[in-house]
Amino acid sequence: MGIGVFACGICTGLMMPALTAAMQVLVDRSVHGRVSSVMNAGTSIGVACAVPAVLFLAGIWRYAYMAFAMLAVIGMVGAWYVIPSVSRVTPSDAAPPAPITTLQWWRLFRLSLFAFAMGFVSAAYWIFAPDLVVSLGEMPPSATGWLWLAVGIAGLGGAVIADLADRNNPPITQALMLMMLATSLALLAASPDQLILSAFSAMVFGLAYMSLTGLYLMTGIRLLPGRLSMGPVLPFLAVSLGQAAGSPIVGVLVNNFGYSDAFAIFCVIGILVALLSPLYPGYIAEETGETVEEETGLQAAYDYQLQDEEGEPYSYDTPVDGPEKEPQ
């Protein structure tokens, strides 16, 4: 099961560069931030749409898995035709990205550690929440579909959290979202036999999880200016590694201590990670001592991905000297 979670996370991480490159080609630069947030939160729609499979195909889960595999093949064929074959369009007069500094690597490493910890804690909910409400709460297996519906609907709220976080302090936002993630674990373990409370815990989890992935996406973009396809990938892979590491551990805890204690332990881990949020990487100050740009929000992060020779955001409307230069 852990291998499956890891493989799913790897696929998600590998899709981000392709989707980001397609966005650069097909979408106007003025809305890159908004589109990126929607792409990240869009997976919640897939979670919500999977509810019918849980409700009506619970007894024939092998056929359900085969059906989803066929949908994945259809999606692959659709991506082949829809996503452009070019990686991105970079104007020839835009300044190339600067070499990655030691400071950038260090802050990216800290970001990846937080992403790993979040994936580790979230594994308990993703893998064992359905078993908890069925085994401990004695609910019918079809009731777990309402959990995923709640996760998917609430997860759509993550589309706006990244932008708000960048405007209102990312470390505080991460601490708040991690506390919400831990609360969802405790709430589900405390009331697995109450469908309404269990669904509410799923909504809290969905909002917290998608908000955190959006936050890591935004921070990765900011930490590596000019490397739009690389910055978000490492934290996304760290999340998948955390899920792969957390799923067997929570399984061992469930077998030895039961669902309630296992979820309580992971809840405590989430709270401890939240307390370390002051170490969350923020803006990267220029080594020359210059002040970081005042603009905030995910769109501002995208605006600084391409810069001119003076270090200002590149504009396609800016005239250039000499013959007109075409995008590479």
C-alpha positions as a printed Julia matrix, in Angstrom:
328×3 Matrix{Float64}:
   0.0    0.0     0.0
   2.85   2.34    0.82
   4.35   1.69   -2.61
   1.04   2.63   -4.22
   0.89   5.89   -2.3
   4.49   6.64   -3.23
   3.84   5.9    -6.91
   0.75   8.13   -6.88
   2.73  10.97   -5.34
   5.56  10.53   -7.84
   3.09  10.76  -10.72
   1.62  13.93   -9.25
   5.07  15.46   -8.87
   6.06  14.55  -12.42
   2.86  16.02  -13.86
   3.46  19.44  -12.34
   6.33  20.45  -14.68
   4.34  19.39  -17.74
   1.21  21.22  -16.63
   3.23  24.29  -15.68
   4.96  24.31  -19.07
   1.62  23.99  -20.84
   0.25  26.86  -18.77
   3.18  29.05  -19.81
   2.39  28.41  -23.47
  -1.41  28.5   -23.48
  -2.38  30.9   -20.67
  -1.86  34.64  -20.49
   0.92  35.51  -18.07
  -1.31  37.89  -16.08
  -3.33  34.97  -14.67
  -0.57  32.37  -14.17
  -0.88  32.55  -10.4
  -4.62  31.99  -10.39
  -4.44  29.16  -12.93
  -1.68  27.42  -11.0
  -3.72  27.52   -7.79
  -6.75  26.1    -9.59
  -4.64  23.33  -11.16
  -3.33  22.31   -7.74
  -6.78  22.33   -6.12
  -8.37  20.71   -9.15
  -7.4   17.26   -7.91
 -10.11  17.74   -5.29
 -12.69  17.57   -8.08
 -11.36  14.14   -9.0
 -11.63  13.01   -5.38
 -15.23  14.21   -5.21
 -16.11  12.58   -8.54
 -14.76   9.25   -7.32
 -17.54   9.06   -4.71
 -19.96   7.13   -6.98
 -17.36   4.39   -7.29
 -17.25   4.06   -3.51
 -21.04   4.14   -3.15
 -21.98   1.76   -5.96
 -18.87  -0.33   -6.65
 -17.68  -1.07   -3.11
 -18.51  -4.76   -3.48
 -16.72  -5.12   -6.81
 -13.64  -3.03   -6.16
 -11.52  -4.88   -8.73
 -13.82  -3.68  -11.49
 -13.73  -0.19  -10.01
  -9.93  -0.19  -10.16
 -10.02  -1.41  -13.75
 -12.46   1.37  -14.64
 -10.2    4.01  -13.13
  -7.22   2.52  -14.96
  -9.13   2.9   -18.23
  -9.94   6.52  -17.33
  -6.24   7.1   -16.71
  -5.45   5.78  -20.2
  -8.09   8.08  -21.69
  -6.58  11.0   -19.75
  -3.13  10.1   -21.04
  -4.36  10.15  -24.63
  -6.12  13.45  -24.02
  -2.98  14.97  -22.53
  -1.02  13.8   -25.57
  -3.2   15.93  -27.82
  -3.95  18.87  -25.54
  -0.64  19.64  -23.79
   1.8   21.4   -26.15
   4.95  19.53  -27.1
   7.16  22.56  -26.43
   8.38  22.93  -22.86
   7.83  26.67  -22.59
   8.21  29.95  -24.45
  11.12  32.06  -23.21
  11.85  35.41  -24.88
  15.39  35.68  -26.18
  15.94  39.0   -24.4
  14.91  37.69  -20.97
  17.77  37.24  -18.51
  18.72  33.57  -17.88
  18.11  32.29  -14.33
  21.0   32.79  -11.94
  22.85  29.72  -10.6
  21.23  28.16   -7.56
  22.99  29.42   -4.45
  23.77  27.58   -1.24
  21.16  29.69    0.54
  18.53  28.66   -1.98
  19.4   24.97   -1.61
  19.27  25.26    2.18
  15.84  26.9     2.15
  14.57  24.45   -0.43
  15.78  21.63    1.83
  13.86  23.1     4.78
  10.76  23.42    2.61
  11.11  19.78    1.55
  11.43  18.68    5.18
   8.16  20.4     6.05
   6.52  18.88    2.97
   7.8   15.44    3.96
   6.42  15.85    7.49
   3.03  16.96    6.16
   2.87  13.95    3.83
   3.89  11.69    6.72
   1.06  12.95    8.95
  -1.55  12.99    6.18
  -0.87   9.34    5.33
  -2.92   8.3     8.35
  -6.04   9.94    6.94
  -5.56   9.04    3.28
  -4.93   5.36    3.99
  -6.79   4.46    7.16
  -9.71   6.91    7.51
 -12.13   4.55    5.67
 -11.03   1.57    7.77
 -11.44   3.63   10.92
 -15.09   4.54   10.33
 -15.92   0.99    9.19
 -13.98  -0.98   11.82
 -14.25   1.31   14.82
 -17.38   3.26   13.95
 -19.21   0.23   12.51
 -20.45   2.22    9.53
 -21.24   0.52    6.21
 -18.4    0.63    3.64
 -20.5    2.86    1.38
 -20.45   5.59    4.06
 -16.77   6.21    3.36
 -17.78   7.76    0.04
 -19.19  10.73    1.9
 -15.77  11.25    3.5
 -14.1   11.59    0.11
 -16.89  13.82   -1.14
 -16.27  16.13    1.84
 -12.51  16.03    1.21
 -12.98  16.94   -2.45
 -15.43  19.78   -1.88
 -13.44  21.4     0.93
 -10.18  20.9    -0.94
 -11.32  23.38   -3.57
 -10.76  26.09   -0.98
  -7.05  25.44   -1.28
  -7.11  27.35   -4.56
  -7.11  30.67   -2.69
  -5.08  29.8     0.4
  -1.66  30.0    -1.27
  -2.27  33.53   -2.45
  -3.64  34.58    0.95
  -0.71  32.91    2.69
   1.83  34.86    0.68
   0.06  38.08    1.63
  -0.37  37.27    5.32
   2.77  35.34    6.4
   3.47  31.8     5.07
   4.91  30.37    8.35
   1.77  31.32   10.29
  -0.43  29.88    7.55
   1.5   26.61    7.58
   1.19  26.36   11.37
  -2.54  26.97   11.16
  -3.08  24.45    8.36
  -0.98  21.79   10.13
  -3.02  22.3    13.28
  -6.17  21.84   11.2
  -4.69  18.67    9.72
  -3.97  17.32   13.2
  -7.45  18.33   14.36
  -9.04  16.35   11.53
  -7.23  13.21   12.71
  -8.3   13.71   16.33
 -11.9   14.51   15.39
 -12.27  11.41   13.22
 -10.74   9.15   15.88
 -13.03  10.63   18.54
 -16.29  10.22   16.58
 -15.96   7.49   13.93
 -19.57   6.42   14.46
 -21.0    9.89   13.75
 -21.31  10.42   10.01
 -21.81  14.2    10.23
 -18.77  14.73   12.48
 -16.7   12.34   10.38
 -17.64  14.23    7.23
 -16.77  17.51    8.96
 -13.34  16.12    9.86
 -12.92  15.18    6.19
 -13.73  18.76    5.17
 -11.14  20.08    7.62
  -8.59  17.6     6.28
  -9.31  18.4     2.63
  -9.01  22.14    3.14
  -5.82  21.81    5.19
  -4.14  19.33    2.83
  -4.85  21.21   -0.39
  -3.94  24.52    1.25
  -0.59  23.14    2.35
   0.23  21.69   -1.07
  -0.68  25.07   -2.61
   1.52  26.82   -0.06
   4.46  24.55   -0.87
   3.85  25.17   -4.57
   3.98  28.92   -4.03
   7.08  28.77   -1.83
   8.92  26.5    -4.28
   8.23  28.99   -7.06
   9.56  31.86   -4.96
  12.69  29.99   -3.83
  13.87  29.29   -7.38
  13.15  32.31   -9.61
  13.41  31.46  -13.29
  13.05  27.71  -12.67
   9.3   27.39  -12.71
   9.27  23.67  -13.48
  11.78  22.75  -10.78
  10.77  24.76   -7.73
   7.41  23.05   -7.05
   8.6   19.53   -7.96
  10.93  18.84   -5.02
   8.39  19.64   -2.28
   5.72  17.64   -4.12
   8.06  14.64   -4.26
   8.83  15.17   -0.57
   5.1   14.96    0.2
   4.88  11.64   -1.64
   7.94  10.33    0.19
   6.37  11.32    3.5
   3.16   9.5     2.6
   5.1    6.39    1.58
   7.04   6.48    4.87
   4.0    7.23    7.02
   1.6    4.61    5.68
   3.49   1.5     6.94
   4.24   3.16   10.26
   0.63   4.04   10.95
  -0.26   0.49    9.89
   2.09  -0.94   12.52
   0.63   1.42   15.14
  -2.91   0.38   14.22
  -2.04  -3.3    14.57
  -0.35  -2.81   17.95
  -2.32   0.0    19.6
  -5.55   0.37   17.64
  -6.94   3.09   15.38
  -7.59   5.69   18.07
  -4.1    5.62   19.55
  -2.46   5.5    16.12
  -4.37   8.57   14.94
  -3.64  10.32   18.24
   0.1    9.73   17.8
   0.03  11.16   14.29
  -2.04  14.07   15.57
   0.71  14.86   18.09
   3.34  14.65   15.35
   1.37  17.16   13.28
   1.17  19.55   16.22
   4.91  19.28   16.87
   5.68  20.05   13.22
   3.32  23.03   13.38
   5.29  24.39   16.35
   8.41  24.37   14.14
   6.75  26.59   11.53
   8.89  29.66   12.42
  11.66  27.77   10.57
   9.54  27.7     7.41
  11.48  29.41    4.57
  10.16  32.81    3.6
  11.5   35.29    1.08
  15.07  34.96   -0.1
  16.95  38.17    0.53
  19.41  39.13   -2.14
  23.0   38.46   -1.17
  23.8   42.03   -2.14
  21.58  43.28    0.66
  18.86  44.66   -1.61
  15.3   44.65   -0.35
  13.05  41.87   -1.6
  10.22  42.95   -3.89
   7.21  44.32   -2.05
   4.63  42.58   -4.21
   2.99  39.58   -2.59
   0.69  36.85   -3.73
   1.18  33.89   -6.02
   0.84  36.03   -9.14
   3.75  38.2    -7.95
   5.83  35.04   -7.59
   5.09  34.18  -11.22
   5.8   37.74  -12.34
   9.36  37.43  -11.07
  10.02  34.14  -12.87
  11.12  35.96  -16.0
  13.3   39.03  -15.47
  15.02  41.5   -17.74
  18.68  42.45  -17.55
  17.94  44.93  -14.75
  16.29  42.29  -12.56
  12.77  43.65  -13.06
   9.79  41.48  -14.08
   9.92  40.86  -17.8
   7.1   42.31  -19.85
   6.21  41.11  -23.32
   5.11  44.66  -24.1
   8.53  46.13  -23.36
  10.16  47.33  -26.6
  13.63  46.05  -27.32
  16.42  47.77  -29.18
  17.32  46.63  -32.64
  15.5   43.96  -34.62
  12.45  42.42  -33.01
  13.31  39.29  -31.06
  11.17  36.24  -31.19
  10.55  33.85  -28.3
  12.87  30.9   -28.28
